[in-house]
């Protein structure tokens, strides 16, 4: 109902990437016995959020849009700090290409395929609720397949990753994942 709603949600959508990454990095640090580092990054991120909110939300020209910007800044700081901690603490330095770039490319291909399939379905099926639901389900199905194929083809998932899921070793051998 608010005219700024889409802008706020767009910024929060971008921030959700950093939220997810921070949560995963927190879990990795905690699981490796470095539970104090996520606390440090959360405190620093909280301070950044308060400072950004104070400045931006208090500015009448920016106002409420400053709140999601503060959230974005908060979690971006947490991710940067957590990555630095992981590089320092873990025996093997994490590869940004493997953990970010390859999955991002797979996500982009997935998003484009879902957008294209939904657009084609909408165009050829029409505007009815049932037709839109069919187009959406087709888009989701194609997106899942495209993501899976891209992740395997780009080797964004490893044999060690597959061992973490039930029957993952058999699936990895079937898909020739090393």
mmCIF file with all atom_site columns, C-alpha atoms in Angstrom:
data_model
loop_
_atom_site.group_PDB
_atom_site.id
_atom_site.type_symbol
_atom_site.label_atom_id
_atom_site.label_alt_id
_atom_site.label_comp_id
_atom_site.label_asym_id
_atom_site.label_entity_id
_atom_site.label_seq_id
_atom_site.pdbx_PDB_ins_code
_atom_site.Cartn_x
_atom_site.Cartn_y
_atom_site.Cartn_z
_atom_site.occupancy
_atom_site.B_iso_or_equiv
_atom_site.pdbx_formal_charge
_atom_site.auth_seq_id
_atom_site.auth_comp_id
_atom_site.auth_asym_id
_atom_site.auth_atom_id
_atom_site.pdbx_PDB_model_num
ATOM 1   C CA . UNK A 1 1   ? 0.000  0.000   0.000   1.00 0.00 ? 1   UNK A CA 1
ATOM 2   C CA . UNK A 1 2   ? 2.988  2.302   0.504   1.00 0.00 ? 2   UNK A CA 1
ATOM 3   C CA . UNK A 1 3   ? 4.486  3.715   -2.689  1.00 0.00 ? 3   UNK A CA 1
ATOM 4   C CA . UNK A 1 4   ? 7.989  3.028   -1.338  1.00 0.00 ? 4   UNK A CA 1
ATOM 5   C CA . UNK A 1 5   ? 7.159  -0.636  -0.698  1.00 0.00 ? 5   UNK A CA 1
ATOM 6   C CA . UNK A 1 6   ? 8.764  -2.034  -3.869  1.00 0.00 ? 6   UNK A CA 1
ATOM 7   C CA . UNK A 1 7   ? 11.960 -0.069  -3.259  1.00 0.00 ? 7   UNK A CA 1
ATOM 8   C CA . UNK A 1 8   ? 12.131 -1.271  0.341   1.00 0.00 ? 8   UNK A CA 1
ATOM 9   C CA . UNK A 1 9   ? 11.541 -4.887  -0.695  1.00 0.00 ? 9   UNK A CA 1
ATOM 10  C CA . UNK A 1 10  ? 14.146 -4.654  -3.450  1.00 0.00 ? 10  UNK A CA 1
ATOM 11  C CA . UNK A 1 11  ? 16.802 -3.536  -0.978  1.00 0.00 ? 11  UNK A CA 1
ATOM 12  C CA . UNK A 1 12  ? 15.722 -6.225  1.500   1.00 0.00 ? 12  UNK A CA 1
ATOM 13  C CA . UNK A 1 13  ? 15.911 -8.807  -1.295  1.00 0.00 ? 13  UNK A CA 1
ATOM 14  C CA . UNK A 1 14  ? 19.544 -7.884  -1.893  1.00 0.00 ? 14  UNK A CA 1
ATOM 15  C CA . UNK A 1 15  ? 20.169 -7.921  1.854   1.00 0.00 ? 15  UNK A CA 1
ATOM 16  C CA . UNK A 1 16  ? 18.704 -11.445 2.097   1.00 0.00 ? 16  UNK A CA 1
ATOM 17  C CA . UNK A 1 17  ? 21.709 -12.766 0.156   1.00 0.00 ? 17  UNK A CA 1
ATOM 18  C CA . UNK A 1 18  ? 24.030 -11.360 2.812   1.00 0.00 ? 18  UNK A CA 1
ATOM 19  C CA . UNK A 1 19  ? 21.764 -12.622 5.612   1.00 0.00 ? 19  UNK A CA 1
ATOM 20  C CA . UNK A 1 20  ? 21.989 -16.165 4.221   1.00 0.00 ? 20  UNK A CA 1
ATOM 21  C CA . UNK A 1 21  ? 25.738 -15.957 3.687   1.00 0.00 ? 21  UNK A CA 1
ATOM 22  C CA . UNK A 1 22  ? 26.292 -14.600 7.203   1.00 0.00 ? 22  UNK A CA 1
ATOM 23  C CA . UNK A 1 23  ? 24.220 -17.435 8.681   1.00 0.00 ? 23  UNK A CA 1
ATOM 24  C CA . UNK A 1 24  ? 26.198 -20.060 6.774   1.00 0.00 ? 24  UNK A CA 1
ATOM 25  C CA . UNK A 1 25  ? 29.517 -18.494 7.699   1.00 0.00 ? 25  UNK A CA 1
ATOM 26  C CA . UNK A 1 26  ? 28.437 -18.254 11.340  1.00 0.00 ? 26  UNK A CA 1
ATOM 27  C CA . UNK A 1 27  ? 27.619 -21.966 11.293  1.00 0.00 ? 27  UNK A CA 1
ATOM 28  C CA . UNK A 1 28  ? 30.951 -22.840 9.686   1.00 0.00 ? 28  UNK A CA 1
ATOM 29  C CA . UNK A 1 29  ? 32.895 -20.807 12.226  1.00 0.00 ? 29  UNK A CA 1
ATOM 30  C CA . UNK A 1 30  ? 30.933 -22.243 15.141  1.00 0.00 ? 30  UNK A CA 1
ATOM 31  C CA . UNK A 1 31  ? 31.255 -25.823 13.877  1.00 0.00 ? 31  UNK A CA 1
ATOM 32  C CA . UNK A 1 32  ? 35.020 -25.399 13.559  1.00 0.00 ? 32  UNK A CA 1
ATOM 33  C CA . UNK A 1 33  ? 35.323 -24.334 17.203  1.00 0.00 ? 33  UNK A CA 1
ATOM 34  C CA . UNK A 1 34  ? 35.572 -20.599 16.565  1.00 0.00 ? 34  UNK A CA 1
ATOM 35  C CA . UNK A 1 35  ? 32.302 -19.545 18.150  1.00 0.00 ? 35  UNK A CA 1
ATOM 36  C CA . UNK A 1 36  ? 33.574 -16.175 19.360  1.00 0.00 ? 36  UNK A CA 1
ATOM 37  C CA . UNK A 1 37  ? 34.157 -14.761 15.864  1.00 0.00 ? 37  UNK A CA 1
ATOM 38  C CA . UNK A 1 38  ? 30.494 -14.704 14.796  1.00 0.00 ? 38  UNK A CA 1
ATOM 39  C CA . UNK A 1 39  ? 29.766 -12.780 17.991  1.00 0.00 ? 39  UNK A CA 1
ATOM 40  C CA . UNK A 1 40  ? 32.343 -10.163 17.026  1.00 0.00 ? 40  UNK A CA 1
ATOM 41  C CA . UNK A 1 41  ? 30.908 -9.835  13.527  1.00 0.00 ? 41  UNK A CA 1
ATOM 42  C CA . UNK A 1 42  ? 27.338 -9.583  14.872  1.00 0.00 ? 42  UNK A CA 1
ATOM 43  C CA . UNK A 1 43  ? 28.334 -6.818  17.273  1.00 0.00 ? 43  UNK A CA 1
ATOM 44  C CA . UNK A 1 44  ? 30.142 -4.910  14.507  1.00 0.00 ? 44  UNK A CA 1
ATOM 45  C CA . UNK A 1 45  ? 27.200 -5.421  12.131  1.00 0.00 ? 45  UNK A CA 1
ATOM 46  C CA . UNK A 1 46  ? 24.765 -4.222  14.793  1.00 0.00 ? 46  UNK A CA 1
ATOM 47  C CA . UNK A 1 47  ? 26.813 -1.090  15.375  1.00 0.00 ? 47  UNK A CA 1
ATOM 48  C CA . UNK A 1 48  ? 26.897 -0.420  11.614  1.00 0.00 ? 48  UNK A CA 1
ATOM 49  C CA . UNK A 1 49  ? 23.115 -0.927  11.377  1.00 0.00 ? 49  UNK A CA 1
ATOM 50  C CA . UNK A 1 50  ? 22.437 1.484   14.224  1.00 0.00 ? 50  UNK A CA 1
ATOM 51  C CA . UNK A 1 51  ? 24.793 4.097   12.756  1.00 0.00 ? 51  UNK A CA 1
ATOM 52  C CA . UNK A 1 52  ? 23.409 3.806   9.207   1.00 0.00 ? 52  UNK A CA 1
ATOM 53  C CA . UNK A 1 53  ? 19.816 3.865   10.444  1.00 0.00 ? 53  UNK A CA 1
ATOM 54  C CA . UNK A 1 54  ? 20.537 6.874   12.642  1.00 0.00 ? 54  UNK A CA 1
ATOM 55  C CA . UNK A 1 55  ? 21.966 8.852   9.739   1.00 0.00 ? 55  UNK A CA 1
ATOM 56  C CA . UNK A 1 56  ? 19.699 7.723   6.887   1.00 0.00 ? 56  UNK A CA 1
ATOM 57  C CA . UNK A 1 57  ? 16.323 7.311   8.605   1.00 0.00 ? 57  UNK A CA 1
ATOM 58  C CA . UNK A 1 58  ? 16.849 10.672  10.286  1.00 0.00 ? 58  UNK A CA 1
ATOM 59  C CA . UNK A 1 59  ? 17.342 12.294  6.878   1.00 0.00 ? 59  UNK A CA 1
ATOM 60  C CA . UNK A 1 60  ? 13.882 13.395  5.604   1.00 0.00 ? 60  UNK A CA 1
ATOM 61  C CA . UNK A 1 61  ? 14.906 12.838  1.995   1.00 0.00 ? 61  UNK A CA 1
ATOM 62  C CA . UNK A 1 62  ? 15.800 9.177   2.626   1.00 0.00 ? 62  UNK A CA 1
ATOM 63  C CA . UNK A 1 63  ? 13.583 8.403   5.646   1.00 0.00 ? 63  UNK A CA 1
ATOM 64  C CA . UNK A 1 64  ? 12.288 4.816   5.833   1.00 0.00 ? 64  UNK A CA 1
ATOM 65  C CA . UNK A 1 65  ? 14.413 3.657   2.883   1.00 0.00 ? 65  UNK A CA 1
ATOM 66  C CA . UNK A 1 66  ? 17.380 3.993   5.238   1.00 0.00 ? 66  UNK A CA 1
ATOM 67  C CA . UNK A 1 67  ? 16.200 1.029   7.336   1.00 0.00 ? 67  UNK A CA 1
ATOM 68  C CA . UNK A 1 68  ? 16.746 -1.693  4.717   1.00 0.00 ? 68  UNK A CA 1
ATOM 69  C CA . UNK A 1 69  ? 19.973 0.028   3.662   1.00 0.00 ? 69  UNK A CA 1
ATOM 70  C CA . UNK A 1 70  ? 21.089 -0.301  7.291   1.00 0.00 ? 70  UNK A CA 1
ATOM 71  C CA . UNK A 1 71  ? 20.199 -4.000  7.228   1.00 0.00 ? 71  UNK A CA 1
ATOM 72  C CA . UNK A 1 72  ? 22.117 -4.472  3.978   1.00 0.00 ? 72  UNK A CA 1
ATOM 73  C CA . UNK A 1 73  ? 25.191 -2.717  5.401   1.00 0.00 ? 73  UNK A CA 1
ATOM 74  C CA . UNK A 1 74  ? 24.946 -4.682  8.661   1.00 0.00 ? 74  UNK A CA 1
ATOM 75  C CA . UNK A 1 75  ? 24.996 -8.088  7.004   1.00 0.00 ? 75  UNK A CA 1
ATOM 76  C CA . UNK A 1 76  ? 27.570 -7.091  4.385   1.00 0.00 ? 76  UNK A CA 1
ATOM 77  C CA . UNK A 1 77  ? 29.943 -6.120  7.221   1.00 0.00 ? 77  UNK A CA 1
ATOM 78  C CA . UNK A 1 78  ? 29.204 -9.419  8.952   1.00 0.00 ? 78  UNK A CA 1
ATOM 79  C CA . UNK A 1 79  ? 29.991 -11.354 5.757   1.00 0.00 ? 79  UNK A CA 1
ATOM 80  C CA . UNK A 1 80  ? 33.261 -9.527  5.183   1.00 0.00 ? 80  UNK A CA 1
ATOM 81  C CA . UNK A 1 81  ? 34.355 -10.066 8.757   1.00 0.00 ? 81  UNK A CA 1
ATOM 82  C CA . UNK A 1 82  ? 33.273 -13.718 8.806   1.00 0.00 ? 82  UNK A CA 1
ATOM 83  C CA . UNK A 1 83  ? 35.128 -14.395 5.562   1.00 0.00 ? 83  UNK A CA 1
ATOM 84  C CA . UNK A 1 84  ? 38.281 -12.822 7.019   1.00 0.00 ? 84  UNK A CA 1
ATOM 85  C CA . UNK A 1 85  ? 37.867 -14.941 10.159  1.00 0.00 ? 85  UNK A CA 1
ATOM 86  C CA . UNK A 1 86  ? 37.359 -18.074 8.061   1.00 0.00 ? 86  UNK A CA 1
ATOM 87  C CA . UNK A 1 87  ? 40.515 -17.349 6.047   1.00 0.00 ? 87  UNK A CA 1
ATOM 88  C CA . UNK A 1 88  ? 42.438 -16.909 9.273   1.00 0.00 ? 88  UNK A CA 1
ATOM 89  C CA . UNK A 1 89  ? 41.022 -19.830 11.247  1.00 0.00 ? 89  UNK A CA 1
ATOM 90  C CA . UNK A 1 90  ? 40.280 -22.631 8.841   1.00 0.00 ? 90  UNK A CA 1
ATOM 91  C CA . UNK A 1 91  ? 43.063 -24.921 7.657   1.00 0.00 ? 91  UNK A CA 1
ATOM 92  C CA . UNK A 1 92  ? 41.997 -24.489 4.024   1.00 0.00 ? 92  UNK A CA 1
ATOM 93  C CA . UNK A 1 93  ? 41.170 -20.987 2.785   1.00 0.00 ? 93  UNK A CA 1
ATOM 94  C CA . UNK A 1 94  ? 37.662 -20.883 1.280   1.00 0.00 ? 94  UNK A CA 1
ATOM 95  C CA . UNK A 1 95  ? 37.511 -20.266 -2.471  1.00 0.00 ? 95  UNK A CA 1
ATOM 96  C CA . UNK A 1 96  ? 35.277 -17.329 -3.386  1.00 0.00 ? 96  UNK A CA 1
ATOM 97  C CA . UNK A 1 97  ? 34.909 -18.712 -6.895  1.00 0.00 ? 97  UNK A CA 1
ATOM 98  C CA . UNK A 1 98  ? 33.527 -22.011 -5.653  1.00 0.00 ? 98  UNK A CA 1
ATOM 99  C CA . UNK A 1 99  ? 31.320 -20.642 -2.908  1.00 0.00 ? 99  UNK A CA 1
ATOM 100 C CA . UNK A 1 100 ? 30.063 -17.479 -4.616  1.00 0.00 ? 100 UNK A CA 1
ATOM 101 C CA . UNK A 1 101 ? 30.723 -17.072 -8.319  1.00 0.00 ? 101 UNK A CA 1
ATOM 102 C CA . UNK A 1 102 ? 29.747 -20.523 -9.573  1.00 0.00 ? 102 UNK A CA 1
ATOM 103 C CA . UNK A 1 103 ? 26.517 -20.685 -7.553  1.00 0.00 ? 103 UNK A CA 1
ATOM 104 C CA . UNK A 1 104 ? 25.723 -17.092 -8.589  1.00 0.00 ? 104 UNK A CA 1
ATOM 105 C CA . UNK A 1 105 ? 26.047 -18.043 -12.254 1.00 0.00 ? 105 UNK A CA 1
ATOM 106 C CA . UNK A 1 106 ? 23.829 -21.084 -11.654 1.00 0.00 ? 106 UNK A CA 1
ATOM 107 C CA . UNK A 1 107 ? 21.300 -18.855 -9.871  1.00 0.00 ? 107 UNK A CA 1
ATOM 108 C CA . UNK A 1 108 ? 21.320 -16.362 -12.730 1.00 0.00 ? 108 UNK A CA 1
ATOM 109 C CA . UNK A 1 109 ? 20.699 -19.146 -15.262 1.00 0.00 ? 109 UNK A CA 1
ATOM 110 C CA . UNK A 1 110 ? 17.926 -20.499 -13.046 1.00 0.00 ? 110 UNK A CA 1
ATOM 111 C CA . UNK A 1 111 ? 16.304 -17.075 -12.709 1.00 0.00 ? 111 UNK A CA 1
ATOM 112 C CA . UNK A 1 112 ? 16.501 -16.369 -16.426 1.00 0.00 ? 112 UNK A CA 1
ATOM 113 C CA . UNK A 1 113 ? 15.023 -19.741 -17.293 1.00 0.00 ? 113 UNK A CA 1
ATOM 114 C CA . UNK A 1 114 ? 12.163 -19.294 -14.809 1.00 0.00 ? 114 UNK A CA 1
ATOM 115 C CA . UNK A 1 115 ? 11.482 -15.812 -16.161 1.00 0.00 ? 115 UNK A CA 1
ATOM 116 C CA . UNK A 1 116 ? 11.514 -17.050 -19.772 1.00 0.00 ? 116 UNK A CA 1
ATOM 117 C CA . UNK A 1 117 ? 9.311  -20.075 -19.135 1.00 0.00 ? 117 UNK A CA 1
ATOM 118 C CA . UNK A 1 118 ? 6.797  -18.063 -17.125 1.00 0.00 ? 118 UNK A CA 1
ATOM 119 C CA . UNK A 1 119 ? 6.747  -15.339 -19.783 1.00 0.00 ? 119 UNK A CA 1
ATOM 120 C CA . UNK A 1 120 ? 6.186  -17.850 -22.571 1.00 0.00 ? 120 UNK A CA 1
ATOM 121 C CA . UNK A 1 121 ? 3.544  -19.699 -20.552 1.00 0.00 ? 121 UNK A CA 1
ATOM 122 C CA . UNK A 1 122 ? 1.725  -16.475 -19.772 1.00 0.00 ? 122 UNK A CA 1
ATOM 123 C CA . UNK A 1 123 ? 1.907  -15.415 -23.399 1.00 0.00 ? 123 UNK A CA 1
ATOM 124 C CA . UNK A 1 124 ? 0.613  -18.681 -24.839 1.00 0.00 ? 124 UNK A CA 1
ATOM 125 C CA . UNK A 1 125 ? -1.786 -19.785 -22.091 1.00 0.00 ? 125 UNK A CA 1
ATOM 126 C CA . UNK A 1 126 ? -3.448 -16.504 -21.209 1.00 0.00 ? 126 UNK A CA 1
ATOM 127 C CA . UNK A 1 127 ? -4.324 -14.587 -18.070 1.00 0.00 ? 127 UNK A CA 1
ATOM 128 C CA . UNK A 1 128 ? -6.631 -16.914 -16.149 1.00 0.00 ? 128 UNK A CA 1
ATOM 129 C CA . UNK A 1 129 ? -5.651 -18.004 -12.637 1.00 0.00 ? 129 UNK A CA 1
ATOM 130 C CA . UNK A 1 130 ? -5.331 -21.629 -13.666 1.00 0.00 ? 130 UNK A CA 1
ATOM 131 C CA . UNK A 1 131 ? -3.155 -20.732 -16.659 1.00 0.00 ? 131 UNK A CA 1
ATOM 132 C CA . UNK A 1 132 ? -0.951 -18.491 -14.550 1.00 0.00 ? 132 UNK A CA 1
ATOM 133 C CA . UNK A 1 133 ? -0.568 -21.296 -11.985 1.00 0.00 ? 133 UNK A CA 1
ATOM 134 C CA . UNK A 1 134 ? 0.423  -23.740 -14.728 1.00 0.00 ? 134 UNK A CA 1
ATOM 135 C CA . UNK A 1 135 ? 2.942  -21.246 -16.121 1.00 0.00 ? 135 UNK A CA 1
ATOM 136 C CA . UNK A 1 136 ? 4.359  -20.678 -12.631 1.00 0.00 ? 136 UNK A CA 1
ATOM 137 C CA . UNK A 1 137 ? 4.670  -24.409 -11.880 1.00 0.00 ? 137 UNK A CA 1
ATOM 138 C CA . UNK A 1 138 ? 6.347  -24.989 -15.246 1.00 0.00 ? 138 UNK A CA 1
ATOM 139 C CA . UNK A 1 139 ? 8.749  -22.123 -14.546 1.00 0.00 ? 139 UNK A CA 1
ATOM 140 C CA . UNK A 1 140 ? 9.605  -23.562 -11.131 1.00 0.00 ? 140 UNK A CA 1
ATOM 141 C CA . UNK A 1 141 ? 10.157 -27.060 -12.546 1.00 0.00 ? 141 UNK A CA 1
ATOM 142 C CA . UNK A 1 142 ? 12.426 -25.774 -15.324 1.00 0.00 ? 142 UNK A CA 1
ATOM 143 C CA . UNK A 1 143 ? 14.304 -23.555 -12.857 1.00 0.00 ? 143 UNK A CA 1
ATOM 144 C CA . UNK A 1 144 ? 15.027 -26.519 -10.564 1.00 0.00 ? 144 UNK A CA 1
ATOM 145 C CA . UNK A 1 145 ? 16.341 -28.612 -13.456 1.00 0.00 ? 145 UNK A CA 1
ATOM 146 C CA . UNK A 1 146 ? 18.451 -25.754 -14.849 1.00 0.00 ? 146 UNK A CA 1
ATOM 147 C CA . UNK A 1 147 ? 19.956 -25.015 -11.426 1.00 0.00 ? 147 UNK A CA 1
ATOM 148 C CA . UNK A 1 148 ? 20.769 -28.679 -10.832 1.00 0.00 ? 148 UNK A CA 1
ATOM 149 C CA . UNK A 1 149 ? 22.381 -29.074 -14.257 1.00 0.00 ? 149 UNK A CA 1
ATOM 150 C CA . UNK A 1 150 ? 24.358 -25.836 -13.879 1.00 0.00 ? 150 UNK A CA 1
ATOM 151 C CA . UNK A 1 151 ? 25.648 -26.698 -10.409 1.00 0.00 ? 151 UNK A CA 1
ATOM 152 C CA . UNK A 1 152 ? 26.823 -30.116 -11.579 1.00 0.00 ? 152 UNK A CA 1
ATOM 153 C CA . UNK A 1 153 ? 28.226 -28.866 -14.910 1.00 0.00 ? 153 UNK A CA 1
ATOM 154 C CA . UNK A 1 154 ? 30.128 -26.005 -13.296 1.00 0.00 ? 154 UNK A CA 1
ATOM 155 C CA . UNK A 1 155 ? 31.410 -28.257 -10.496 1.00 0.00 ? 155 UNK A CA 1
ATOM 156 C CA . UNK A 1 156 ? 29.977 -25.929 -7.886  1.00 0.00 ? 156 UNK A CA 1
ATOM 157 C CA . UNK A 1 157 ? 29.223 -29.004 -5.799  1.00 0.00 ? 157 UNK A CA 1
ATOM 158 C CA . UNK A 1 158 ? 31.910 -31.482 -4.777  1.00 0.00 ? 158 UNK A CA 1
ATOM 159 C CA . UNK A 1 159 ? 31.985 -35.111 -3.762  1.00 0.00 ? 159 UNK A CA 1
ATOM 160 C CA . UNK A 1 160 ? 32.539 -33.987 -0.160  1.00 0.00 ? 160 UNK A CA 1
ATOM 161 C CA . UNK A 1 161 ? 29.378 -31.861 -0.379  1.00 0.00 ? 161 UNK A CA 1
ATOM 162 C CA . UNK A 1 162 ? 27.409 -34.799 -1.745  1.00 0.00 ? 162 UNK A CA 1
ATOM 163 C CA . UNK A 1 163 ? 28.553 -37.070 1.103   1.00 0.00 ? 163 UNK A CA 1
ATOM 164 C CA . UNK A 1 164 ? 26.667 -34.789 3.487   1.00 0.00 ? 164 UNK A CA 1
ATOM 165 C CA . UNK A 1 165 ? 23.262 -35.752 2.088   1.00 0.00 ? 165 UNK A CA 1
ATOM 166 C CA . UNK A 1 166 ? 21.587 -39.179 2.370   1.00 0.00 ? 166 UNK A CA 1
ATOM 167 C CA . UNK A 1 167 ? 22.638 -41.446 -0.528  1.00 0.00 ? 167 UNK A CA 1
ATOM 168 C CA . UNK A 1 168 ? 24.833 -38.574 -1.711  1.00 0.00 ? 168 UNK A CA 1
ATOM 169 C CA . UNK A 1 169 ? 27.837 -40.779 -2.485  1.00 0.00 ? 169 UNK A CA 1
ATOM 170 C CA . UNK A 1 170 ? 25.791 -42.922 -4.869  1.00 0.00 ? 170 UNK A CA 1
ATOM 171 C CA . UNK A 1 171 ? 24.307 -39.836 -6.507  1.00 0.00 ? 171 UNK A CA 1
ATOM 172 C CA . UNK A 1 172 ? 27.769 -38.283 -6.847  1.00 0.00 ? 172 UNK A CA 1
ATOM 173 C CA . UNK A 1 173 ? 29.078 -41.411 -8.589  1.00 0.00 ? 173 UNK A CA 1
ATOM 174 C CA . UNK A 1 174 ? 26.036 -41.453 -10.889 1.00 0.00 ? 174 UNK A CA 1
ATOM 175 C CA . UNK A 1 175 ? 26.615 -37.791 -11.812 1.00 0.00 ? 175 UNK A CA 1
ATOM 176 C CA . UNK A 1 176 ? 30.424 -38.209 -12.052 1.00 0.00 ? 176 UNK A CA 1
ATOM 177 C CA . UNK A 1 177 ? 31.011 -35.589 -9.349  1.00 0.00 ? 177 UNK A CA 1
ATOM 178 C CA . UNK A 1 178 ? 34.544 -35.659 -7.992  1.00 0.00 ? 178 UNK A CA 1
#
